[in-house]
Coordinates of C-alpha atoms in Angstrom, one line a residue:
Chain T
X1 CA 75.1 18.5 79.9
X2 CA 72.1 19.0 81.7
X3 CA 70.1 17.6 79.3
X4 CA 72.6 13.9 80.1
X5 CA 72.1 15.1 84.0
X6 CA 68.0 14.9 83.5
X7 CA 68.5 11.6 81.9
X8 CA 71.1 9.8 84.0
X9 CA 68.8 10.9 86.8
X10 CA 65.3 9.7 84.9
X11 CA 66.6 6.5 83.9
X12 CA 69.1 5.4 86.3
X13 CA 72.1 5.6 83.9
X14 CA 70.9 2.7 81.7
X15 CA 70.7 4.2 78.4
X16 CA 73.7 6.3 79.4
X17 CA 76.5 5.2 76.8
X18 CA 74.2 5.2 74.1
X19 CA 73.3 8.8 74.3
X20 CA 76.7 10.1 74.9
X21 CA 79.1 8.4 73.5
X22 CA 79.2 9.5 70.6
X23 CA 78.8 13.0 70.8
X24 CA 81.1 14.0 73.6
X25 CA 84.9 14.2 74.2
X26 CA 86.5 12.2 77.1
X27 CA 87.4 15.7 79.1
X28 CA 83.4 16.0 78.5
X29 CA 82.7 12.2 79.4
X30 CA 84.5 13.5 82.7
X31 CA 82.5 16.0 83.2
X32 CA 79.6 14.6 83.0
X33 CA 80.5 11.7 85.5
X34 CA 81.2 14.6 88.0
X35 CA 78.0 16.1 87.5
X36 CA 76.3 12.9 87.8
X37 CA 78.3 11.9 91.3
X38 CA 77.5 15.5 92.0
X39 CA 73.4 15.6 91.3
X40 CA 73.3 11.9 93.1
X41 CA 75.2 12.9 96.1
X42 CA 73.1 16.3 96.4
X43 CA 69.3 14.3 95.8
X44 CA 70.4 11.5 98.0
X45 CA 71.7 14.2 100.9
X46 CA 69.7 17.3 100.4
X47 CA 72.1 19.0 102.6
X48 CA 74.8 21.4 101.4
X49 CA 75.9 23.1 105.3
X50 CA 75.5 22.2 109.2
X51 CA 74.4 24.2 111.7
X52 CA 77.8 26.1 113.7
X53 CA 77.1 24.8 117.3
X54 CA 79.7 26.8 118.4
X55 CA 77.5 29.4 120.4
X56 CA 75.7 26.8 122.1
X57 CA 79.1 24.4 123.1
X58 CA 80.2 28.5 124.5
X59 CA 77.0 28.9 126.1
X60 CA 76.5 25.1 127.7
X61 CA 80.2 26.2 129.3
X62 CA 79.5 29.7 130.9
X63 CA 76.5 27.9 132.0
X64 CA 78.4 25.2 133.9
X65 CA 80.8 27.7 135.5
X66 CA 77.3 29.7 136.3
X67 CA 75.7 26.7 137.8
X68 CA 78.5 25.9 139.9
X69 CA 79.2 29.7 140.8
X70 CA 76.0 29.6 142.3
X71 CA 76.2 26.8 144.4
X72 CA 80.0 27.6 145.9
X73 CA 78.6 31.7 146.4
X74 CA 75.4 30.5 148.5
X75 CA 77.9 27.9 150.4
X76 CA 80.1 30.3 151.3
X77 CA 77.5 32.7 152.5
X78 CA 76.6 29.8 154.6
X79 CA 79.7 29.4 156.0
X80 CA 79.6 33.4 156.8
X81 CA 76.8 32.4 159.5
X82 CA 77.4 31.5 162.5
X83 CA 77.3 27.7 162.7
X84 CA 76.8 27.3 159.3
X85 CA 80.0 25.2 158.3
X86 CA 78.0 22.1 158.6
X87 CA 74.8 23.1 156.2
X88 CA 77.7 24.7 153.7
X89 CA 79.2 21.1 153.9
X90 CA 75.8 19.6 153.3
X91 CA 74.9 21.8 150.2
X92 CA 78.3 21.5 148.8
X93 CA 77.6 17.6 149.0
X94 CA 74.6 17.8 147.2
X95 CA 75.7 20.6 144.4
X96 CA 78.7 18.2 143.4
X97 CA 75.8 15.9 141.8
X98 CA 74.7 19.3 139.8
X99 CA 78.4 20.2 138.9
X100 CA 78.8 16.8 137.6
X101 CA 75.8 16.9 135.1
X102 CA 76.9 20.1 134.1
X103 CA 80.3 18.8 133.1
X104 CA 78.8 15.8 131.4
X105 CA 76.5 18.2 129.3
X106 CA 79.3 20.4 128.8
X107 CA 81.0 17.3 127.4
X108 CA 77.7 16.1 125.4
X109 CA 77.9 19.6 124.2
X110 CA 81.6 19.0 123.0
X111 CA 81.0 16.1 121.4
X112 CA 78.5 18.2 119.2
X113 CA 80.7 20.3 118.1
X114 CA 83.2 17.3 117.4
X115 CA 80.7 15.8 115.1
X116 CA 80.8 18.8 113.2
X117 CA 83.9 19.5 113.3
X118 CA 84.4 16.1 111.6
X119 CA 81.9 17.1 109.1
X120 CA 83.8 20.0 107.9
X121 CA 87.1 18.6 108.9
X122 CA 85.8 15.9 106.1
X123 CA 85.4 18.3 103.3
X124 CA 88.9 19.7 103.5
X125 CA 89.9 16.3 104.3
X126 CA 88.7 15.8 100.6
X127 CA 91.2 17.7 99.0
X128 CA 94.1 15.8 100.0
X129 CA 92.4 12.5 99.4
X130 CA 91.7 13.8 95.8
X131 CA 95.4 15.0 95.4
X132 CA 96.5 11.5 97.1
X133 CA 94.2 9.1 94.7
X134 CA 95.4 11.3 91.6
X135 CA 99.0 10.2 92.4
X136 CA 98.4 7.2 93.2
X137 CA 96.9 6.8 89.7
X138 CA 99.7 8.5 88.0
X139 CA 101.5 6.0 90.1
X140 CA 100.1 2.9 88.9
X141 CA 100.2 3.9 85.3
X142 CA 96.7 4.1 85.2
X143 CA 96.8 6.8 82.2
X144 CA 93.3 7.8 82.2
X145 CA 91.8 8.6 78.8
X146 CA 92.7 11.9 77.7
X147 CA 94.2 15.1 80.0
X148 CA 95.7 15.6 82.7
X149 CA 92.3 18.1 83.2
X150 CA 90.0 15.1 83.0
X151 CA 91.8 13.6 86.0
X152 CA 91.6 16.9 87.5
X153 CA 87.6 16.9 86.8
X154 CA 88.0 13.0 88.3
X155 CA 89.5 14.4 91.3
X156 CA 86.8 17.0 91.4
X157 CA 84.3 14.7 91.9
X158 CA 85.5 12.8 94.4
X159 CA 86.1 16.0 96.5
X160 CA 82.4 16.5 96.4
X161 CA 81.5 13.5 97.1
X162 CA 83.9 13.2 100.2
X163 CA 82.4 17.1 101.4
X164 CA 79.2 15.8 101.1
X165 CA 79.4 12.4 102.2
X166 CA 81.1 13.7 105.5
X167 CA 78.4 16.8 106.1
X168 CA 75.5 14.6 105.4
X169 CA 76.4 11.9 108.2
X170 CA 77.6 14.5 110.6
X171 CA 74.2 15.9 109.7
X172 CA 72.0 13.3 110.2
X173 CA 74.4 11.8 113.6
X174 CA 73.9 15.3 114.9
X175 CA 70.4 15.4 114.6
X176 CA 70.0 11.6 115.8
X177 CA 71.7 12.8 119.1
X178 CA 69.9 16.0 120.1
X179 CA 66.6 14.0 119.5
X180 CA 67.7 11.3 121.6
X181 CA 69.0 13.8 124.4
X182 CA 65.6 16.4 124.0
X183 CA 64.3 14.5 126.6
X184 CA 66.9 14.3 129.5
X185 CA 68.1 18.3 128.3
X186 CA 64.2 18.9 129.4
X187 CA 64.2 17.2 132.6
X188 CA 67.8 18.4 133.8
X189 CA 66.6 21.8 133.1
X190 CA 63.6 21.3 135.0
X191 CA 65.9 20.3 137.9
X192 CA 68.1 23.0 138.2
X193 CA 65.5 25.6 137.9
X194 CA 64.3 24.4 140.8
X195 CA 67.7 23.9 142.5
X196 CA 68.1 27.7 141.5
X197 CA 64.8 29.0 142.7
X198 CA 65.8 26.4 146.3
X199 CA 69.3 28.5 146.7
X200 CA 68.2 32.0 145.7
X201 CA 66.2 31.4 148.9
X202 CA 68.8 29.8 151.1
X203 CA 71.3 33.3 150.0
X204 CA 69.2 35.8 151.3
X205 CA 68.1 34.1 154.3
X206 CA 72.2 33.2 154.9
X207 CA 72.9 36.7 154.2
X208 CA 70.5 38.1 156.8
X209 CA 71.9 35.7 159.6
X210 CA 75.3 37.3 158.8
X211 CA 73.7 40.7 158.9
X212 CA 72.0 39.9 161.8
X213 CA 74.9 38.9 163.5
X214 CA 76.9 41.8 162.6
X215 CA 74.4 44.5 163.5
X216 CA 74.2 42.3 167.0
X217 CA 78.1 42.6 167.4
X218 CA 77.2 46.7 167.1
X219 CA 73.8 46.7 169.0
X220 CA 75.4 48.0 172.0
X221 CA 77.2 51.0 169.8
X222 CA 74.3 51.5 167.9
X223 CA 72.1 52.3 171.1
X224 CA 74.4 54.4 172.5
X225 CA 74.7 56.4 169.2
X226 CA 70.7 56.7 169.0
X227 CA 70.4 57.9 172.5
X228 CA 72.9 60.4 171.8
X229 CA 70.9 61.6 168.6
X230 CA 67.7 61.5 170.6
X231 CA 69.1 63.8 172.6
X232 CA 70.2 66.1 170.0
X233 CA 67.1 66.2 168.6
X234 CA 64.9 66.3 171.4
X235 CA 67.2 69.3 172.3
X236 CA 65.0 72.9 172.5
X237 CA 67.7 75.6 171.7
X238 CA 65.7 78.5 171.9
X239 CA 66.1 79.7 175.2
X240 CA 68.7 77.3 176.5
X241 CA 70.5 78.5 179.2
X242 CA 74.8 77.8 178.6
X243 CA 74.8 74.8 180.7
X244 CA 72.5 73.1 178.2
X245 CA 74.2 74.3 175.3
X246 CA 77.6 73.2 177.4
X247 CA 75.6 70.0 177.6
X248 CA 74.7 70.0 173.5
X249 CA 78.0 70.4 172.5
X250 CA 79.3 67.9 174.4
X251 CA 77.0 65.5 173.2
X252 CA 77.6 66.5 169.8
X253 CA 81.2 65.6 170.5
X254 CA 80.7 62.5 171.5
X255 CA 78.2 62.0 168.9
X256 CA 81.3 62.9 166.2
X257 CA 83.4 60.5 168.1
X258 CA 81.1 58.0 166.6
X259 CA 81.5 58.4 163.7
X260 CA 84.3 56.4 162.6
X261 CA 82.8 53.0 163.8
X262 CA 79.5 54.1 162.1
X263 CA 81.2 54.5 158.7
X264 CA 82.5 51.0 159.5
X265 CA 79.0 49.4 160.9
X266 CA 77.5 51.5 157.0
X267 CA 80.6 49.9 155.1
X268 CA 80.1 46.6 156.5
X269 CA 76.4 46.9 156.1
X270 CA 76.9 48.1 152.2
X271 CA 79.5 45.3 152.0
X272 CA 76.8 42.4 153.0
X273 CA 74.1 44.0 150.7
X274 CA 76.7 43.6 147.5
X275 CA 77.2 40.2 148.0
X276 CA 73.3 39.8 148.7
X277 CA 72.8 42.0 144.8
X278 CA 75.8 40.3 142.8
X279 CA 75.1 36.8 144.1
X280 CA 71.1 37.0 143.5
X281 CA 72.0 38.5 140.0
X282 CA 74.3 35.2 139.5
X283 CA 71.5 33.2 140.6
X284 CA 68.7 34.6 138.5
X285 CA 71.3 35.3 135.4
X286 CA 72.0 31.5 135.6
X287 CA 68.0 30.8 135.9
X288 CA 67.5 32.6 132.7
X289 CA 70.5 31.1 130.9
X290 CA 69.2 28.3 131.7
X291 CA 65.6 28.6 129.9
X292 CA 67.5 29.9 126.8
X293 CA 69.9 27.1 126.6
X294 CA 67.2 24.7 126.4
X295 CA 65.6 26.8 123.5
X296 CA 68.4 26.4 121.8
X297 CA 69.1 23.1 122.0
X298 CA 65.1 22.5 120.5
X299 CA 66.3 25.4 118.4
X300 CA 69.5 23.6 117.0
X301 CA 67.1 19.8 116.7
X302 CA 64.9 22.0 114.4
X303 CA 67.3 23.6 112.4
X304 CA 68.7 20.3 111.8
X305 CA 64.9 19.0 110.8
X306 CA 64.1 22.0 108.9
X307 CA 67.8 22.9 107.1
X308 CA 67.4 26.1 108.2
X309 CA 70.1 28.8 110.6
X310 CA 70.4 28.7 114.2
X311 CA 70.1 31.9 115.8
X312 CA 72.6 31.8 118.5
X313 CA 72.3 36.2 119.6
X314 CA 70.0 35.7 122.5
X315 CA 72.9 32.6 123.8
X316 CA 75.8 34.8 123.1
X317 CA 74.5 37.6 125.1
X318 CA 73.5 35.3 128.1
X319 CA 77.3 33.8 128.0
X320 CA 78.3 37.4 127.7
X321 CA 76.8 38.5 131.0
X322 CA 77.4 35.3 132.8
X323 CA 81.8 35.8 132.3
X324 CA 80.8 39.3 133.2
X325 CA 79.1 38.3 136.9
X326 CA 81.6 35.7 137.1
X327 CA 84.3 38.4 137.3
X328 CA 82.1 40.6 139.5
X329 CA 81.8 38.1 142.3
X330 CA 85.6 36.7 142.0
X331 CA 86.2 40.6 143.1
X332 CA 84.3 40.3 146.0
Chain G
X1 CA 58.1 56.4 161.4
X2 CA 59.7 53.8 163.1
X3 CA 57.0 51.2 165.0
X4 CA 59.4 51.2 167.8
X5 CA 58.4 55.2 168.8
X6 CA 57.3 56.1 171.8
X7 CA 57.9 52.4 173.8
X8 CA 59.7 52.8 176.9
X9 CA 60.7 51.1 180.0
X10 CA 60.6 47.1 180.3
X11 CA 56.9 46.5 180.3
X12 CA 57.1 48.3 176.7
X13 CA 59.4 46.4 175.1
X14 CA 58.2 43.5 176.2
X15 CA 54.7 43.8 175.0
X16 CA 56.3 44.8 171.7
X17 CA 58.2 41.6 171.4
X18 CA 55.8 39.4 172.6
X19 CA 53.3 41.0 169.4
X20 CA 56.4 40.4 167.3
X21 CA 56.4 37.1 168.2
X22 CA 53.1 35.7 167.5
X23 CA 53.5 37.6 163.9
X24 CA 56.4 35.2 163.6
X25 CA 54.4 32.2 164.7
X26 CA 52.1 32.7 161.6
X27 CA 54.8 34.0 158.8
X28 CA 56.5 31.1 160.1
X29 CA 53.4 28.7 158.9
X30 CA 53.6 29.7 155.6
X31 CA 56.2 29.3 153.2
X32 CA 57.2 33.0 151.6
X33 CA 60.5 34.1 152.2
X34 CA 59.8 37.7 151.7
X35 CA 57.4 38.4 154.6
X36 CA 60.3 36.1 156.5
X37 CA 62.9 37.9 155.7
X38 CA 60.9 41.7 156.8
X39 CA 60.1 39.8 160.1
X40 CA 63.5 39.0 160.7
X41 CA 64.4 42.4 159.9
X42 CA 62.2 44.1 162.3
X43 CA 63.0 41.5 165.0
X44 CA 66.5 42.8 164.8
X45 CA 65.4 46.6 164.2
X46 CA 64.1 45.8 168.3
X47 CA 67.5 44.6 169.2
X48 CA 68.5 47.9 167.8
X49 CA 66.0 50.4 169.3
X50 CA 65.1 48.8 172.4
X51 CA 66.8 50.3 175.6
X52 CA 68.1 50.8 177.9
X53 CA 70.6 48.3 177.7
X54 CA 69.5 46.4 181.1
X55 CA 69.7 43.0 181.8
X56 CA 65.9 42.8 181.4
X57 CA 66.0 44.6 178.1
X58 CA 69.2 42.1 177.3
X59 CA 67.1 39.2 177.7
X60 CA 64.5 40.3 175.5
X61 CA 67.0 40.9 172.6
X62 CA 68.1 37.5 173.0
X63 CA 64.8 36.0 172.0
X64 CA 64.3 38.6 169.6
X65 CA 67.5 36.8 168.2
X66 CA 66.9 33.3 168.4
X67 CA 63.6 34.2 166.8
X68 CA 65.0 35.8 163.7
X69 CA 67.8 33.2 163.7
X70 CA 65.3 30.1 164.1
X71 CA 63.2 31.6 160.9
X72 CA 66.0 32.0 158.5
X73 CA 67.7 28.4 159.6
X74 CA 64.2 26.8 158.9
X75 CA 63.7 28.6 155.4
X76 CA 67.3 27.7 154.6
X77 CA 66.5 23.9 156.0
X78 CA 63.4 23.6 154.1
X79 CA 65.1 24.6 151.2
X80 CA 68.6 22.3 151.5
X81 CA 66.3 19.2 152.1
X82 CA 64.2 19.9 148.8
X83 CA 67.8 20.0 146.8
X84 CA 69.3 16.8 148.4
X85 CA 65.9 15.4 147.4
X86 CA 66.6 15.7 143.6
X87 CA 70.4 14.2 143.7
X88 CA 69.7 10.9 143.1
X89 CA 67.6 11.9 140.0
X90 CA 71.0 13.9 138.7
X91 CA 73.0 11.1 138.7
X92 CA 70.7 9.2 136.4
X93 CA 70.8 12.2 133.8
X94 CA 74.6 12.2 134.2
X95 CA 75.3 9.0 132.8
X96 CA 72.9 9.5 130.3
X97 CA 74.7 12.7 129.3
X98 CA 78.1 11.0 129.5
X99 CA 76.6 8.4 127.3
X100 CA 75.6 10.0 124.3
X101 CA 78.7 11.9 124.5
X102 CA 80.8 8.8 123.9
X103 CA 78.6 7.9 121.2
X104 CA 78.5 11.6 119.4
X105 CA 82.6 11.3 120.0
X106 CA 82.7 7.9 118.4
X107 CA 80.5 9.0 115.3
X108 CA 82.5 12.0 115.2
X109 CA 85.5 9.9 114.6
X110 CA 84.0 7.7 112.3
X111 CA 82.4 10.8 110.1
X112 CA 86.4 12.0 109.6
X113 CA 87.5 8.3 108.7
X114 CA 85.3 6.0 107.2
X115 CA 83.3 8.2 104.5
X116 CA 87.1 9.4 103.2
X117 CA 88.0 5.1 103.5
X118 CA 84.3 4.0 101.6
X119 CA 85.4 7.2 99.1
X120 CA 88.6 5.6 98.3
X121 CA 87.8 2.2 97.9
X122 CA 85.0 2.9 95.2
X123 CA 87.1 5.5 93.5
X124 CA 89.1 2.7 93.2
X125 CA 87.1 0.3 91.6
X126 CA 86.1 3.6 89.2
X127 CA 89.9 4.1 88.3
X128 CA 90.0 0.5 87.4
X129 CA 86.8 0.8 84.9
X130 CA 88.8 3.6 83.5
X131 CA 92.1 1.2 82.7
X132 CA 89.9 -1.4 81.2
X133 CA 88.5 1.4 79.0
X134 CA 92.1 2.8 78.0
X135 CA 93.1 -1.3 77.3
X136 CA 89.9 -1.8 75.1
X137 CA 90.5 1.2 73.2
X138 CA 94.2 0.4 72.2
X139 CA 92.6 -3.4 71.3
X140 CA 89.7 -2.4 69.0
X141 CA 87.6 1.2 68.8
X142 CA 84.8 -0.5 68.0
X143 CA 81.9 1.8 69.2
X144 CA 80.5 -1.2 71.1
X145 CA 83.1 -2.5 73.3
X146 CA 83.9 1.3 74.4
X147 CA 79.9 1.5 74.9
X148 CA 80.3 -1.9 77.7
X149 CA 82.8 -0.3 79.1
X150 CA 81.5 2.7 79.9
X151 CA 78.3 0.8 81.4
X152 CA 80.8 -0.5 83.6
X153 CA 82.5 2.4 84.9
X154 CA 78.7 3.5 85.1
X155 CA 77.6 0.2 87.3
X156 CA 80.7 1.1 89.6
X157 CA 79.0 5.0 90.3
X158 CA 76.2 2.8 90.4
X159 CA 77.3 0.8 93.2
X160 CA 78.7 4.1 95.2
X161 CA 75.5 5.9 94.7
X162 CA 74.1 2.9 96.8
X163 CA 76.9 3.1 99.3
X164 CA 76.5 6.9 99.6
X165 CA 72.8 5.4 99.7
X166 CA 74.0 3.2 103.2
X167 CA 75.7 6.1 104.8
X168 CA 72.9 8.4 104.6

């Protein structure tokens, strides 16, 4: 058989019946005209598999919900500040233009998977096309020559070729639209980097305006307490008469009596600071997911190129911390 | 130790503040929020220390305040007007994104239809090679007419190779 393979594929098939005829059965005959639909389909495609986009459809999502986490944490820090429902307003205004890329990539990034999907969805598709052309053959008492096995070797054959008919345009679609889209992928991420770097400046700076303001609404506390520890410490014991010991202890009274706004004005304090350290993690989490997403997309155009795997870990891992953060900050 | 140590009494405090404030005046030229952000923080570290809490004093944590306050608004400003600057150039990239998902969606529909339709019309036309085959062979043996037919049936892969050929 291979030897009929070698020539159907030197000599285009001409001399094909002259060769074979003879010497083969028509369950071989079969045969061989599945190994020849086979060996053109494979040269002509060169492509047995597509790359599982999967990770990077996952990724482009956690992404989006990271982009627009961002945006909606430093607007409600914002709003936090005193007058600062107007700004919030204005960067919410301008971050629905970033949350609308983002779901049109998270849709471009669907639509990859679709094609896919529709590559692999073709190959099983295959099967019942086979089964449906062999009874329709049966069916219009075409009895071709020979066994019921040679029509089970015909039906072979046109499995293949529906498997690899469907991979090879999903293939080559696939790679036609991440080529196309290289370009604008590039320049949105170039955006949002800097959108990112813009707002993990505006959260700090709102988050100190509502620090500020809350240690103001305790400045008047928080003097009294220090004057009260200045005292304390100022205090020489050593040959203190009772009246300035009477004196000591009272102040040390009224220095405990303190005490419970001052756990409040730390907790309150601690409070601001974890919203400062989640959010800025959010921020620069989404930064770097960013960078890698764009690798992968290059990654993905090359596989495609090349026939070779996608590595998706470093994607997985990034969508993996992003859920994580989102969770963190929802608990706020 | 804190720099606020040893000041005392209005003339203090206010010599404190006004040095405070001509740091500010040159962090505020330049655009690092870092250096903003410590100046801010020991503006309101004078709000904190300085007393006593006259009227006097009052007023000079009250600019302290509006100092700290101006600096962060203007870092968040600066910042807000740089991302409203780029919006116009996201709603180009949108459509282009919603674009090519249309088109991906389309050719995704098309991979799951028309390769199984092209598949069935030339297995077809390869089913009907065969009949003619089976009809010759009850007719006459020969070797010959068996050998046409097969070249047939072998013109019809033929012709799918070349349609497998298009789709590629």
């Amino acid at each position: 058989m291979n030897k009929i393979i070698e020539i159907l594929i030197s000599q285009r098939s001409c001399n094909f019946q002259e060769q074979c005829i003879s010497n083969f059965n028509w369950s071989r005959k079969w045969r061989t005209m599945q190994a020849m639909l086979l060996m053109l389909v494979v040269t002509a495609t060169g492509c047995t598999s597509l790359p599982d986009v999967g990770p990077f459809a996952d990724a482009t999502h956690q992404l989006k919900a990271a982009v627009a986490q961002s945006g909606s944490t430093v607007s409600d820090e914002l709003r936090y500040t005193e007058g600062g429902k107007e700004t919030a307003e204005q960067l919410d205004q301008a971050w629905k233009a970033r949350n609308q890329a983002f779901e049109a990539i998270a849709a471009y990034s669907d639509s990859l998977e679709a094609i896919v999907s529709s590559g692999n969805q073709g190959a099983q598709a295959a099967g019942e096309l086979a089964d449906s052309i062999q009874e329709f053959a049966e069916a219009a008492g075409i009895a071709i020559p020979a066994s019921p096995a040679a029509i089970q070797v015909a039906s072979d054959s046109i499995k293949l070729l529906v498997k690899y008919i469907a991979i090879t345009r999903a293939a080559k679609s696939l790679e036609e639209a991440m080529v196309k889209t290289q370009p604008a992928v590039e320049q949105i991420v170039k955006l949002i980097v800097e959108d990112l770097e813009d707002i993990d400046g505006i959260f700090p700076a709102a988050n100190k305006l509502v620090e500020i303001n809350f240690k103001n609404s305790y400045a008047t506390r928080i003097s009294y307490r220090k004057a009260l520890e200045d005292f304390v410490q100022k205090a020489d014991v050593t040959d203190a008469n009772d009246a300035v010991l009477k004196r000591l202890a009272q102040v040390n009274e009224l220095l405990d009596s303190t005490n419970s706004w001052y756990s409040e004005y730390q907790q309150g304090l601690e409070t601001n600071q974890r919203r400062l350290r989640v959010g800025r993690t959010l921020i620069k989490t989404a930064q770097a997911s960013v960078q890698q997403w764009v690798t992968a997309h290059k990654q993905v155009v090359n596989a495609l190129k090349n026939r070779r795997p996608v590595s998706t870990e470093s994607l997985l891992e990034a969508a993996v911390e992003i859920r994580y953060l989102l969770k963190r900050i929802r608990e706020l | 130790m804190s720099e606020f140590n040893g000041i005392t009494g209005f003339e203090g405090w206010s010599a404190k503040l006004k040095s405070l404030l001509e740091e500010t005046k040159h962090i505020a030229r330049q655009d690092d929020l870092d250096e903003r952000l410590k100046m801010c923080d020991r503006l309101t570290d004078f709000i904190l220390e300085s007393r006593p809490d006259t009227p006097e004093i009052k007023e000079l944590d009250r600019i302290a305040n509006e100092t700290a306050t101006a600096l962060l608004k203007q870092s968040i400003e600066e910042r807000l007007m740089a991302i409203i600057a780029r919006t116009g150039e996201y709603k180009r990239l949108t459509k282009e994104f919603e674009t090519q998902a249309k088109e991906n969606q389309v050719n995704a529909e098309s991979i799951r239809l028309k390769s199984i339709i092209q598949t069935v019309d030339s297995a077809t036309v390869m089913i009907n090679s065969a009949k003619k085959l089976k009809d010759s062979l009850k007719k006459n043996a020969s070797d010959k007419k068996v050998a046409a037919l097969i070249d047939e049936t072998v013109v019809a892969i033929e012709n799918l190779r070349s349609r497998i050929g298009k789709l590629l």
